[in-house]
Structures are given as C-alpha cells and as structure tokens.
XYZ file of N, CA and C in Angstrom:
864
model
N 110.749 65.275 62.795
C 111.105 66.688 62.717
C 111.348 67.068 61.260
N 110.745 68.168 60.817
C 110.934 68.636 59.457
C 112.142 69.561 59.385
N 112.726 69.672 58.202
C 113.848 70.585 58.004
C 113.640 71.312 56.687
N 114.299 72.483 56.544
C 114.157 73.200 55.279
C 115.271 72.781 54.326
N 115.268 73.327 53.129
C 116.077 72.802 52.040
C 117.319 73.616 51.727
N 117.636 74.642 52.517
C 118.770 75.501 52.185
C 120.114 74.927 52.623
N 120.090 73.869 53.434
C 121.345 73.241 53.836
C 122.093 72.747 52.597
N 123.393 72.959 52.564
C 124.282 72.464 51.508
C 124.163 73.232 50.190
N 123.430 74.328 50.158
C 123.382 75.117 48.929
C 124.772 75.626 48.558
N 125.039 75.644 47.275
C 126.311 76.185 46.790
C 126.112 77.212 45.677
N 124.850 77.536 45.382
C 124.490 78.599 44.448
C 123.434 79.455 45.128
N 123.626 80.787 45.062
C 122.687 81.719 45.676
C 122.352 82.814 44.681
N 121.138 83.349 44.771
C 120.795 84.474 43.904
C 120.120 85.573 44.710
N 120.465 86.816 44.326
C 120.055 88.006 45.056
C 119.425 89.013 44.102
N 118.651 89.928 44.667
C 118.151 91.078 43.923
C 119.330 92.029 43.723
N 119.717 92.269 42.462
C 120.885 93.089 42.190
C 120.769 94.502 42.700
N 119.547 95.017 42.832
C 119.367 96.370 43.350
C 119.467 96.418 44.866
N 119.484 95.251 45.478
C 119.618 95.153 46.930
C 120.434 93.898 47.230
N 121.763 93.996 47.115
C 122.623 92.808 47.200
C 122.609 92.082 48.535
N 121.922 92.627 49.515
C 121.772 91.931 50.787
C 120.472 91.138 50.837
N 119.650 91.283 49.799
C 118.327 90.662 49.773
C 118.401 89.317 49.047
N 118.592 88.244 49.813
C 118.678 86.910 49.222
C 117.296 86.459 48.779
N 117.217 86.026 47.522
C 115.944 85.563 46.986
C 115.798 84.048 47.060
N 116.928 83.329 47.084
C 116.871 81.872 47.140
C 118.199 81.267 46.763
N 118.176 79.992 46.451
C 119.420 79.307 46.123
C 119.162 77.914 45.573
N 120.259 77.176 45.415
C 120.195 75.893 44.715
C 121.391 75.046 45.122
N 121.200 73.740 45.144
C 122.323 72.807 45.259
C 122.669 72.340 43.858
N 123.860 72.715 43.400
C 124.335 72.322 42.075
C 125.149 71.043 42.209
N 124.599 69.947 41.667
C 125.307 68.664 41.676
C 126.083 68.422 40.394
N 125.948 69.351 39.430
C 126.704 69.234 38.194
C 125.881 69.237 36.935
N 124.576 68.935 37.030
C 123.763 68.816 35.817
C 123.128 70.128 35.384
N 123.071 71.123 36.269
C 122.368 72.363 35.953
C 123.240 73.246 35.072
N 122.723 73.603 33.910
C 123.426 74.493 32.997
C 122.962 75.932 33.219
N 123.642 76.855 32.530
C 123.211 78.249 32.614
C 121.781 78.394 32.093
N 121.467 77.690 31.001
C 120.111 77.747 30.447
C 119.092 77.190 31.436
N 119.439 76.077 32.098
C 118.550 75.497 33.106
C 118.283 76.490 34.232
N 119.334 77.137 34.708
C 119.230 78.066 35.829
C 118.328 79.242 35.458
N 118.491 79.753 34.249
C 117.638 80.858 33.810
C 116.181 80.411 33.704
N 115.959 79.172 33.240
C 114.600 78.635 33.197
C 114.015 78.549 34.601
N 114.810 78.071 35.558
C 114.344 77.946 36.930
C 114.033 79.312 37.540
N 114.889 80.295 37.267
C 114.620 81.637 37.786
C 113.334 82.200 37.192
N 113.026 81.808 35.965
C 111.769 82.220 35.348
C 110.559 81.660 36.063
N 110.747 80.577 36.802
C 109.679 79.993 37.610
C 109.604 80.670 38.977
N 110.753 80.908 39.586
C 110.808 81.419 40.959
C 110.497 82.915 41.030
N 110.927 83.669 40.007
C 110.808 85.124 40.045
C 109.713 85.619 39.100
N 109.062 86.687 39.514
C 108.030 87.321 38.698
C 108.490 88.739 38.380
N 108.628 89.046 37.091
C 109.046 90.372 36.656
C 108.223 90.785 35.441
N 108.192 92.086 35.198
C 107.457 92.606 34.042
C 108.361 92.804 32.835
N 109.654 92.593 33.004
C 110.606 92.740 31.902
C 111.712 91.706 32.064
N 112.518 91.476 31.023
C 113.551 90.439 31.095
C 114.567 90.702 32.206
N 115.162 89.612 32.682
C 116.177 89.722 33.727
C 117.571 89.523 33.137
N 118.565 90.049 33.838
C 119.976 89.813 33.522
C 120.615 89.246 34.780
N 121.301 88.137 34.646
C 121.855 87.442 35.808
C 123.373 87.438 35.685
N 124.029 87.914 36.716
C 125.478 88.118 36.665
C 126.151 87.480 37.873
N 127.241 86.771 37.615
C 128.032 86.196 38.694
C 128.704 87.325 39.465
N 128.481 87.376 40.755
C 128.961 88.501 41.557
C 130.481 88.583 41.581
N 131.158 87.453 41.564
C 132.620 87.456 41.659
C 133.292 87.678 40.313
N 132.862 86.948 39.290
C 133.530 87.023 37.984
C 132.963 88.113 37.085
N 131.732 88.548 37.350
C 131.090 89.536 36.497
C 130.471 88.942 35.241
N 130.578 87.633 35.062
C 130.030 86.988 33.872
C 128.512 87.066 33.875
N 127.952 87.443 32.728
C 126.501 87.463 32.557
C 126.076 86.132 31.951
N 125.099 85.504 32.557
C 124.661 84.189 32.101
C 123.912 84.290 30.775
N 124.050 83.233 29.971
C 123.336 83.127 28.707
C 122.606 81.793 28.671
N 121.765 81.623 27.671
C 121.024 80.365 27.541
C 121.908 79.323 26.857
N 123.016 79.014 27.506
C 123.976 78.055 26.957
C 123.932 76.764 27.748
N 124.584 75.735 27.203
C 124.659 74.447 27.882
C 125.880 74.352 28.786
N 126.541 75.475 29.022
C 127.687 75.486 29.937
C 127.222 75.201 31.356
N 128.006 74.419 32.083
C 127.640 74.099 33.455
C 127.611 75.365 34.307
N 126.577 75.501 35.101
C 126.459 76.660 35.976
C 127.550 76.621 37.035
N 128.332 77.690 37.137
C 129.404 77.769 38.131
C 128.809 77.992 39.517
N 129.479 77.450 40.521
C 129.065 77.673 41.900
C 129.300 79.127 42.265
N 128.525 79.632 43.217
C 128.743 80.997 43.674
C 127.469 81.785 43.846
N 127.634 83.104 43.875
C 126.540 84.042 44.118
C 126.221 84.804 42.842
N 124.926 84.947 42.565
C 124.469 85.620 41.356
C 123.534 86.761 41.720
N 123.697 87.875 41.012
C 122.817 89.022 41.187
C 121.874 89.102 39.999
N 120.597 89.323 40.288
C 119.563 89.397 39.263
C 119.170 90.857 39.089
N 119.292 91.353 37.855
C 118.951 92.731 37.542
C 117.743 92.762 36.608
N 116.920 93.785 36.781
C 115.723 93.900 35.958
C 115.273 95.361 35.964
N 114.705 95.823 34.844
C 114.212 97.200 34.766
C 112.909 97.379 35.528
N 112.303 96.269 35.923
C 111.077 96.340 36.715
C 111.331 95.695 38.083
N 110.342 95.742 38.926
C 110.452 95.157 40.267
C 110.600 93.641 40.177
N 111.463 93.100 41.028
C 111.637 91.653 41.110
C 110.860 91.144 42.312
N 109.936 90.222 42.056
C 109.152 89.624 43.130
C 109.330 88.116 43.118
N 109.268 87.523 44.294
C 109.339 86.066 44.402
C 107.943 85.503 44.176
N 107.852 84.520 43.322
C 106.576 83.896 42.985
C 105.917 83.304 44.236
N 104.663 83.674 44.468
C 103.940 83.126 45.623
C 102.974 82.017 45.211
N 103.231 81.409 44.073
C 102.390 80.318 43.566
C 102.281 79.177 44.581
N 101.125 78.552 44.596
C 100.870 77.445 45.519
C 101.892 76.339 45.349
N 102.441 75.881 46.464
C 103.274 74.683 46.487
C 102.431 73.552 47.058
N 102.323 72.459 46.324
C 101.473 71.343 46.736
C 102.304 70.358 47.552
N 102.243 70.482 48.882
C 102.982 69.543 49.713
C 102.316 68.182 49.638
N 103.085 67.161 49.885
C 102.579 65.799 49.697
C 103.210 64.866 50.705
N 102.598 63.706 50.859
C 103.167 62.655 51.679
C 103.721 61.594 50.756
N 104.478 60.645 51.314
C 104.961 59.553 50.487
C 103.770 58.704 50.072
N 103.576 58.552 48.747
C 102.322 57.991 48.236
C 102.363 56.485 48.101
N 102.566 55.790 49.220
C 102.460 54.339 49.198
C 100.999 53.961 48.969
N 100.765 52.942 48.181
C 99.392 52.503 47.937
C 98.769 52.013 49.239
N 97.556 52.457 49.524
C 96.896 52.076 50.766
C 95.579 51.366 50.502
N 95.224 51.167 49.264
C 93.951 50.542 48.950
C 94.107 49.558 47.814
N 93.398 48.442 47.889
C 93.419 47.471 46.808
C 92.930 48.042 45.501
N 92.197 49.151 45.574
C 91.678 49.762 44.364
C 92.811 50.302 43.492
N 94.017 50.451 44.032
C 95.154 50.952 43.266
C 95.920 49.836 42.573
N 95.461 48.591 42.705
C 96.187 47.471 42.111
C 96.340 47.623 40.609
N 95.315 48.124 39.933
C 95.383 48.257 38.479
C 96.467 49.246 38.079
N 96.576 50.353 38.817
C 97.629 51.341 38.572
C 99.008 50.707 38.751
N 99.202 50.046 39.881
C 100.487 49.412 40.183
C 100.859 48.385 39.120
N 99.916 47.519 38.763
C 100.209 46.446 37.811
C 100.513 46.999 36.419
N 99.799 48.058 36.021
C 100.052 48.661 34.713
C 101.436 49.307 34.663
N 101.822 49.962 35.752
C 103.145 50.591 35.814
C 104.239 49.533 35.759
N 104.077 48.461 36.537
C 105.078 47.383 36.513
C 105.212 46.780 35.114
N 104.068 46.552 34.474
C 104.090 45.934 33.161
C 104.757 46.808 32.113
N 104.570 48.105 32.221
C 105.151 49.013 31.239
C 106.641 49.249 31.470
N 107.037 49.467 32.726
C 108.392 49.961 32.999
C 109.414 48.871 33.322
N 109.083 47.947 34.203
C 109.947 46.823 34.575
C 111.264 47.241 35.226
N 111.427 48.488 35.530
C 112.682 48.985 36.117
C 112.413 50.343 36.768
N 113.366 50.796 37.566
C 113.309 52.176 38.062
C 113.703 53.079 36.905
N 112.775 53.878 36.431
C 113.022 54.647 35.211
C 113.922 55.853 35.445
N 114.237 56.149 36.698
C 115.159 57.249 36.991
C 116.578 56.737 37.235
N 116.739 55.683 38.015
C 118.078 55.148 38.280
C 118.536 54.181 37.196
N 117.576 53.601 36.468
C 117.908 52.627 35.434
C 118.048 51.207 35.938
N 117.869 50.984 37.237
C 118.005 49.643 37.813
C 116.824 48.780 37.396
N 117.122 47.651 36.734
C 116.085 46.727 36.265
C 115.729 45.758 37.387
N 114.445 45.446 37.527
C 114.024 44.471 38.524
C 114.205 43.062 37.957
N 115.332 42.455 38.245
C 115.612 41.119 37.719
C 114.808 40.041 38.440
N 114.145 40.412 39.547
C 113.336 39.447 40.291
C 111.912 39.344 39.740
N 111.569 40.234 38.826
C 110.207 40.232 38.280
C 109.947 38.928 37.526
N 108.706 38.440 37.551
C 107.514 39.050 38.150
C 107.214 38.563 39.556
N 108.195 37.939 40.221
C 107.930 37.273 41.497
C 108.154 38.162 42.721
N 108.996 39.161 42.582
C 109.356 39.958 43.754
C 109.570 41.406 43.316
N 108.789 42.304 43.926
C 108.889 43.731 43.607
C 109.224 44.544 44.857
N 109.834 43.922 45.847
C 109.987 44.564 47.152
C 110.828 45.841 47.115
N 111.715 45.976 46.143
C 112.581 47.162 46.074
C 112.018 48.247 45.164
N 110.853 47.983 44.562
C 110.309 48.898 43.559
C 108.870 49.271 43.899
N 108.495 50.522 43.562
C 107.147 51.002 43.853
C 106.611 51.828 42.685
N 105.332 51.704 42.459
C 104.658 52.539 41.465
C 104.381 53.900 42.101
N 104.948 54.944 41.524
C 104.848 56.290 42.093
C 103.913 57.155 41.266
N 103.059 57.918 41.937
C 102.236 58.918 41.264
C 103.069 60.184 41.053
N 102.966 60.779 39.887
C 103.640 62.053 39.629
C 102.878 63.181 40.317
N 101.589 63.275 40.046
C 100.718 64.172 40.811
C 100.176 63.362 41.977
N 100.253 63.886 43.213
C 99.939 63.079 44.396
C 98.478 62.663 44.484
N 98.303 61.406 44.814
C 96.966 60.826 44.931
C 96.145 61.520 46.005
N 96.795 61.922 47.091
C 96.064 62.511 48.213
C 95.589 63.935 47.912
N 96.031 64.515 46.803
C 95.577 65.853 46.401
C 94.579 65.757 45.247
N 93.797 64.684 45.237
C 92.874 64.461 44.125
C 91.850 65.590 43.981
N 91.452 66.215 45.088
C 90.495 67.324 44.992
C 91.070 68.468 44.165
N 92.357 68.753 44.361
C 93.015 69.792 43.570
C 93.120 69.371 42.110
N 93.427 68.105 41.885
C 93.490 67.554 40.530
C 92.176 67.793 39.788
N 91.075 67.526 40.474
C 89.754 67.685 39.863
C 89.443 69.163 39.650
N 89.730 69.980 40.666
C 89.409 71.411 40.587
C 90.166 72.107 39.451
N 91.411 71.700 39.226
C 92.236 72.311 38.175
C 92.129 71.588 36.833
N 91.315 70.538 36.804
C 91.093 69.778 35.572
C 92.397 69.224 34.992
N 93.271 68.712 35.853
C 94.507 68.117 35.357
C 94.251 66.809 34.605
N 93.042 66.267 34.767
C 92.706 65.071 34.009
C 92.723 65.298 32.505
N 92.743 66.574 32.083
C 92.802 66.868 30.644
C 94.120 66.411 30.034
N 95.115 66.175 30.875
C 96.419 65.727 30.382
C 96.478 64.211 30.219
N 95.422 63.525 30.601
C 95.369 62.067 30.479
C 94.624 61.710 29.195
N 95.281 60.946 28.345
C 94.691 60.614 27.039
C 94.431 59.126 26.856
N 94.943 58.283 27.762
C 94.771 56.825 27.610
C 93.520 56.352 28.330
N 92.380 56.867 27.947
C 91.133 56.561 28.643
C 90.804 55.076 28.520
N 90.608 54.438 29.672
C 90.160 53.044 29.693
C 89.362 52.823 30.965
N 89.009 51.606 31.238
C 88.134 51.321 32.370
C 88.830 51.280 33.712
N 90.141 51.560 33.756
C 90.878 51.401 35.015
C 91.282 52.723 35.651
N 91.053 53.840 34.965
C 91.587 55.095 35.468
C 90.652 55.808 36.424
N 89.370 55.441 36.472
C 88.430 56.095 37.358
C 87.925 57.395 36.756
N 86.967 58.001 37.438
C 86.329 59.210 36.922
C 87.331 60.340 36.783
N 88.211 60.522 37.761
C 89.141 61.651 37.737
C 90.383 61.382 36.897
N 90.635 60.119 36.549
C 91.784 59.702 35.722
C 93.127 59.800 36.456
N 93.113 60.073 37.754
C 94.368 60.278 38.470
C 95.184 58.988 38.576
N 94.517 57.831 38.462
C 95.233 56.558 38.537
C 95.603 56.005 37.164
N 95.558 56.852 36.148
C 96.101 56.454 34.850
C 97.609 56.262 34.986
N 98.160 55.279 34.261
C 99.611 55.099 34.349
C 100.364 56.222 33.637
N 99.657 57.133 32.966
C 100.304 58.340 32.457
C 100.669 59.284 33.599
N 100.095 59.056 34.765
C 100.421 59.833 35.959
C 101.323 59.034 36.888
N 102.212 58.236 36.341
C 103.092 57.469 37.215
C 104.200 56.770 36.480
N 105.139 56.254 37.268
C 106.184 55.390 36.740
C 106.775 54.577 37.876
N 107.587 53.601 37.516
C 108.165 52.706 38.513
C 109.480 53.289 39.025
N 109.616 53.313 40.353
C 110.815 53.844 40.978
C 111.318 52.888 42.049
N 112.612 52.937 42.279
C 113.193 52.248 43.422
C 112.669 52.932 44.680
N 112.575 52.203 45.772
C 111.997 52.767 46.996
C 112.674 54.065 47.437
N 114.002 54.101 47.443
C 114.687 55.303 47.916
C 114.496 56.466 46.954
N 114.468 56.180 45.660
C 114.222 57.224 44.673
C 112.792 57.759 44.822
N 111.851 56.855 45.080
C 110.452 57.248 45.269
C 110.315 58.242 46.423
N 111.001 57.977 47.525
C 110.926 58.878 48.673
C 111.371 60.287 48.329
N 112.493 60.418 47.614
C 112.988 61.740 47.236
C 112.094 62.391 46.184
N 111.527 61.578 45.285
C 110.628 62.130 44.270
C 109.384 62.718 44.924
N 108.815 62.015 45.886
C 107.620 62.504 46.572
C 107.899 63.766 47.373
N 109.130 63.945 47.823
C 109.496 65.139 48.588
C 109.974 66.271 47.676
N 109.881 66.078 46.360
C 110.352 67.059 45.375
C 111.852 67.308 45.493
N 112.589 66.336 46.000
C 114.044 66.467 46.115
C 114.757 66.063 44.828
N 114.023 65.496 43.910
C 114.523 65.235 42.565
C 113.346 65.286 41.611
N 113.641 65.578 40.355
C 112.576 65.690 39.366
C 113.151 65.433 37.980
N 112.266 65.465 36.999
C 112.648 65.249 35.600
C 112.207 66.464 34.801
N 113.122 67.026 34.017
C 112.801 68.192 33.194
C 112.494 67.740 31.773
N 111.205 67.684 31.386
C 110.860 67.208 30.051
C 111.264 68.178 28.952
N 111.616 69.416 29.336
C 112.018 70.422 28.364
C 113.532 70.483 28.175
N 114.237 69.554 28.782
C 115.685 69.466 28.602
C 116.086 68.010 28.421
N 115.436 67.352 27.457
C 115.791 65.968 27.141
C 115.470 64.979 28.238
N 114.487 65.294 29.086
C 114.076 64.409 30.191
C 115.224 64.183 31.175
N 115.977 65.228 31.416
C 117.114 65.134 32.343
C 116.638 65.082 33.791
N 117.273 64.208 34.564
C 116.999 64.109 35.992
C 117.797 65.186 36.720
N 117.113 65.970 37.544
C 117.762 67.013 38.336
C 117.547 66.691 39.805
N 118.644 66.591 40.549
C 118.583 66.318 41.991
C 118.777 67.635 42.723
N 117.825 67.988 43.596
C 117.837 69.273 44.290
C 118.427 69.173 45.692
N 118.895 67.994 46.071
C 119.578 67.809 47.344
C 120.932 67.182 47.039
N 121.706 66.823 48.048
C 122.974 66.142 47.774
C 122.691 64.836 47.036
N 123.453 64.583 45.998
C 123.163 63.450 45.105
C 123.787 62.158 45.634
N 123.289 61.689 46.757
C 123.825 60.464 47.347
C 123.529 59.237 46.496
N 122.503 59.314 45.643
C 122.110 58.164 44.833
C 122.827 58.128 43.482
N 123.554 59.180 43.161
C 124.321 59.200 41.923
C 123.463 59.227 40.666
N 122.337 59.954 40.697
C 121.427 59.947 39.548
C 121.266 61.321 38.905
N 121.878 62.355 39.469
C 121.774 63.683 38.874
C 122.358 63.672 37.461
N 121.606 64.196 36.512
C 122.077 64.260 35.134
C 121.721 63.052 34.286
N 121.154 62.011 34.895
C 120.701 60.881 34.100
C 119.513 61.297 33.236
N 119.119 60.423 32.338
C 117.967 60.663 31.472
C 116.859 59.679 31.815
N 115.638 60.170 31.903
C 114.497 59.305 32.175
C 114.446 58.186 31.143
N 114.315 56.964 31.618
C 114.359 55.808 30.726
C 113.267 55.900 29.652
N 113.628 55.655 28.401
C 112.642 55.758 27.312
C 111.486 54.773 27.432
N 111.623 53.726 28.230
C 110.575 52.715 28.300
C 109.236 53.301 28.749
N 109.270 54.392 29.532
C 108.034 54.965 30.058
C 107.536 56.151 29.235
N 108.273 56.533 28.210
C 107.890 57.726 27.436
C 107.943 57.482 25.928
N 107.732 56.255 25.533
C 107.699 55.894 24.116
C 106.526 56.606 23.440
N 106.807 57.424 22.449
C 105.769 58.227 21.799
C 104.691 57.367 21.155
N 105.030 56.130 20.825
C 104.057 55.234 20.187
C 103.163 54.529 21.197
N 103.457 54.679 22.474
C 102.698 53.997 23.522
C 101.615 54.932 24.056
N 100.346 54.597 23.909
C 99.282 55.481 24.407
C 99.301 55.635 25.922
N 100.016 54.752 26.625
C 100.084 54.804 28.084
C 101.377 55.462 28.579
N 102.085 56.131 27.690
C 103.342 56.783 28.072
C 103.085 57.868 29.127
N 104.111 58.146 29.911
C 104.001 59.156 30.956
C 103.709 60.516 30.321
N 102.916 61.327 31.005
C 102.507 62.630 30.487
C 103.603 63.678 30.674
N 104.008 64.313 29.575
C 104.977 65.406 29.658
C 104.441 66.548 30.510
N 103.150 66.832 30.402
C 102.563 67.935 31.170
C 102.652 67.669 32.671
N 102.455 66.418 33.071
C 102.559 66.105 34.498
C 104.006 66.137 34.970
N 104.946 65.695 34.130
C 106.360 65.844 34.474
C 106.718 67.322 34.622
N 106.183 68.126 33.726
C 106.447 69.571 33.772
C 105.865 70.168 35.051
N 104.682 69.715 35.452
C 104.067 70.185 36.702
C 104.962 69.831 37.891
N 105.446 68.588 37.934
C 106.282 68.159 39.060
C 107.600 68.922 39.095
N 108.184 69.162 37.926
C 109.442 69.908 37.886
C 109.242 71.326 38.413
N 108.154 71.960 38.014
C 107.870 73.316 38.492
C 107.692 73.328 40.013
N 106.962 72.353 40.529
C 106.787 72.242 41.977
C 108.128 72.055 42.689
N 109.009 71.269 42.094
C 110.316 71.004 42.698
C 111.168 72.264 42.737
N 111.127 73.052 41.666
C 111.865 74.317 41.638
C 111.346 75.250 42.728
N 110.038 75.387 42.840
C 109.464 76.259 43.867
C 109.819 75.762 45.269
N 109.744 74.457 45.482
C 109.999 73.896 46.812
C 111.440 74.080 47.251
N 112.369 73.992 46.303
C 113.788 73.950 46.668
C 114.543 75.263 46.490
N 114.082 76.141 45.611
C 114.866 77.322 45.276
C 114.301 78.617 45.838
N 113.070 78.646 46.217
C 112.405 79.872 46.666
C 112.699 80.114 48.143
N 113.338 81.238 48.457
C 113.666 81.546 49.841
C 114.522 80.462 50.461
N 114.181 80.074 51.686
C 114.909 78.993 52.363
C 114.423 77.627 51.924
N 113.406 77.591 51.075
C 112.856 76.314 50.635
C 111.737 75.853 51.543
N 110.949 74.948 51.031
C 109.856 74.386 51.807
C 110.370 73.281 52.731
N 109.613 72.933 53.773
C 110.079 71.894 54.701
C 110.189 70.531 54.032
N 111.157 69.755 54.500
C 111.270 68.347 54.131
C 110.642 67.563 55.268
N 109.575 66.852 54.975
C 108.783 66.232 56.029
C 109.385 64.922 56.519
N 109.194 64.688 57.809
C 109.582 63.431 58.431
C 108.537 62.368 58.112
N 109.001 61.159 57.777
C 108.070 60.063 57.505
C 108.343 58.829 58.354
N 109.367 58.883 59.175
C 109.679 57.742 60.042
C 109.129 58.039 61.430
N 108.003 57.416 61.766
C 107.336 57.692 63.026
C 107.489 56.546 64.027
N 108.464 55.680 63.803
C 108.664 54.552 64.711
C 108.975 55.053 66.123
N 108.150 54.628 67.084
C 108.393 54.961 68.489
C 108.000 56.368 68.889
N 107.340 57.129 67.977
C 106.925 58.482 68.333
C 105.424 58.628 68.072
N 104.852 59.681 68.619
C 103.429 59.982 68.433
C 103.263 60.643 67.067
N 102.787 59.898 66.085
C 102.692 60.407 64.725
C 101.769 61.619 64.641
N 100.618 61.562 65.324
C 99.657 62.660 65.264
C 100.285 63.941 65.803
N 100.985 63.831 66.941
C 101.629 65.013 67.519
C 102.748 65.515 66.618
N 103.539 64.599 66.079
C 104.662 64.975 65.205
C 104.173 65.750 63.992
N 103.082 65.293 63.391
C 102.558 65.949 62.189
C 101.876 67.265 62.531
N 100.992 67.237 63.528
C 100.181 68.423 63.832
C 101.012 69.570 64.389
N 102.151 69.289 65.009
C 102.983 70.348 65.586
C 104.023 70.869 64.601
N 104.120 70.253 63.431
C 105.104 70.662 62.445
C 104.526 71.623 61.423
N 105.336 72.039 60.437
C 104.848 72.940 59.398
C 103.757 72.295 58.555
N 102.790 73.097 58.130
C 101.635 72.618 57.363
C 100.931 71.476 58.111
N 100.894 71.559 59.443
C 100.387 70.458 60.253
C 98.972 70.047 59.898
N 98.061 71.019 59.840
C 96.655 70.714 59.564
C 96.503 70.086 58.173
N 97.130 70.721 57.178
C 97.000 70.216 55.809
C 97.628 68.836 55.675
N 98.762 68.634 56.314
C 99.443 67.352 56.186
C 98.651 66.240 56.866
N 98.080 66.553 58.030
C 97.274 65.543 58.718
C 96.080 65.145 57.855
N 95.449 66.130 57.226
C 94.307 65.843 56.355
C 94.725 64.971 55.177
N 95.926 65.215 54.626
C 96.409 64.398 53.517
C 96.685 62.973 53.961
N 97.252 62.805 55.162
C 97.517 61.464 55.672
C 96.207 60.683 55.810
N 95.174 61.350 56.332
C 93.879 60.694 56.483
C 93.298 60.366 55.110
N 93.389 61.339 54.182
C 92.834 61.127 52.842
C 93.522 59.968 52.142
N 94.830 59.856 52.318
C 95.576 58.776 51.670
C 95.125 57.414 52.180
N 94.796 57.337 53.472
C 94.385 56.061 54.052
C 92.938 55.718 53.731
N 92.135 56.763 53.466
C 90.742 56.518 53.132
C 90.501 56.377 51.648
N 91.512 56.744 50.818
C 91.304 56.762 49.380
C 90.892 55.376 48.867
N 89.783 55.355 48.168
C 89.326 54.099 47.586
C 88.529 53.233 48.553
N 88.399 53.651 49.828
C 87.666 52.843 50.787
C 86.186 53.203 50.785
N 85.880 54.506 50.655
C 84.478 54.927 50.698
C 84.039 55.437 49.342
C-alpha cells in the first residue's frame, strides 16, 4: 500500500492572498534554514515576480539567512499569480542491481567510496563482505529512456569503456549507501543539496539521524575524474523537493511484497502502469 508524504509535516505554506489555499508543506528535522526554504519554494512555486514569505503567527518575513527555519505556517505573497510547479516528477523503484552487466558500476563505486557516503559508516568488512552496503544510482537506471531523451549523459565526464553508450552506469551517477539509506534515497525521502555545502536533507522523520550531515568528501574529490556529478545531485534534490513539498506530496511506494500479489499491488496503486513498466524494465536491463 502506498502512502503520501504529508504525514508528520510541521511546516506549511499558503497563498497569502487566499490563506485557506494550502500550497504544500515540509517536515523540518532541524537542518533547513530560511535560505534553504526560500530556495525550495523557488522550485515548488512558479511566479513572474519575487515572493515574500511571512510567518503567519509572528509576522516575521523570511530572509536568505542561515537561521533555522521555525516551525509553523507561512504565507507567500507575490505581485503576480502564484502557481504550483507542474514539472514532471520521476517516480522510481528501489534500484537494486538485477544484471551482471552492472558489476563494473558496483565495483567502481565500492572502490571509490568504501563507506556509506551519507551516514559516514565505513564498511570494515571490506573487501570480503558488502551485505550492508549497496551501490546506488542517483538518476534511476530504470528511467534510462528519459536520461537519453534529456541528454543527461552530458553531465558525465569520466568517459571510459565501462559506462556504456548512455553513460548512465558511470560512477559519477552513483555512490555507496547503507541499505536503509539507499531505500530512502530511492524514494526521494532524503537528498543532498550541492548548493549548500553538500548538506544532507531528510524529508521524512529522521529516524536514521543523518539530517544535516555533509556528504562524505571521498565521493566528491575535485581532483578525482570519477567524482559524483554535482548536476545529478542537483537533479535529485530538485526531484525530492517536488516529491515532498508540493501539495500533499507524491506517493511513497510499497516495496515489500512478501505474501502478496505483487502485480495486483502495483497495478492497483498510484502510477500503477508506469511503475509496473519500470519494474519490468529494471529486471530486463542489460539482458537484451
């Protein structure tokens, strides 16, 4: 069963000209600053002129400061019409490797990172046991057609014989994550903001204690031609903002199908047709 993302929100924003018109919200775990919030609203909202954001209770007008965003309700004012961005949200499945053809991607990520680059947990069992760690794609492997159509391969610069024609399996499109962190990353429940010192932002309750951490430098060394792509991190962060802050948020998909009819569960849920096609594509990737 899928669920939406508005549960546990503690920050809400409204159209100031219509204070009953909720535009969306956010779960503030402590890392989001006023500047961050204004940046996020710049993604979620479309206006023809600058916005002014005011705390409904205190009357404080937000600025581009590093002050922690206070919990509560905010009204957004603008001299032009405020519209919610209808930009495409790229839903995805958990991108576990399903083909031996991905071995080069996995091995390159392990060799570069050696740890979960978001939680900071080092794999002390390496190189013999990687059971708690997975190589995660930043842009989803199952959406390769979109990757090609939008020419996202232009963000890959470490051209070698292992990335394939589309370059989607370049290690610049991935990093090593702990299994539980990987699940939330694939669901856009956490992300990394490359425009704020590579800060980790958790968009759900921070049960893993990683909100506000910094992406480990091991995967973003400027001298390393295989470093993670800032543009792809920026793409994922934008997707995460749209998924979690726009309206009630996008569905959080179920991935535990033990004892249930997986086909029925997927096809009867939100984005059923598209999700089923992605599941099939993920299993066929690299086979034909």
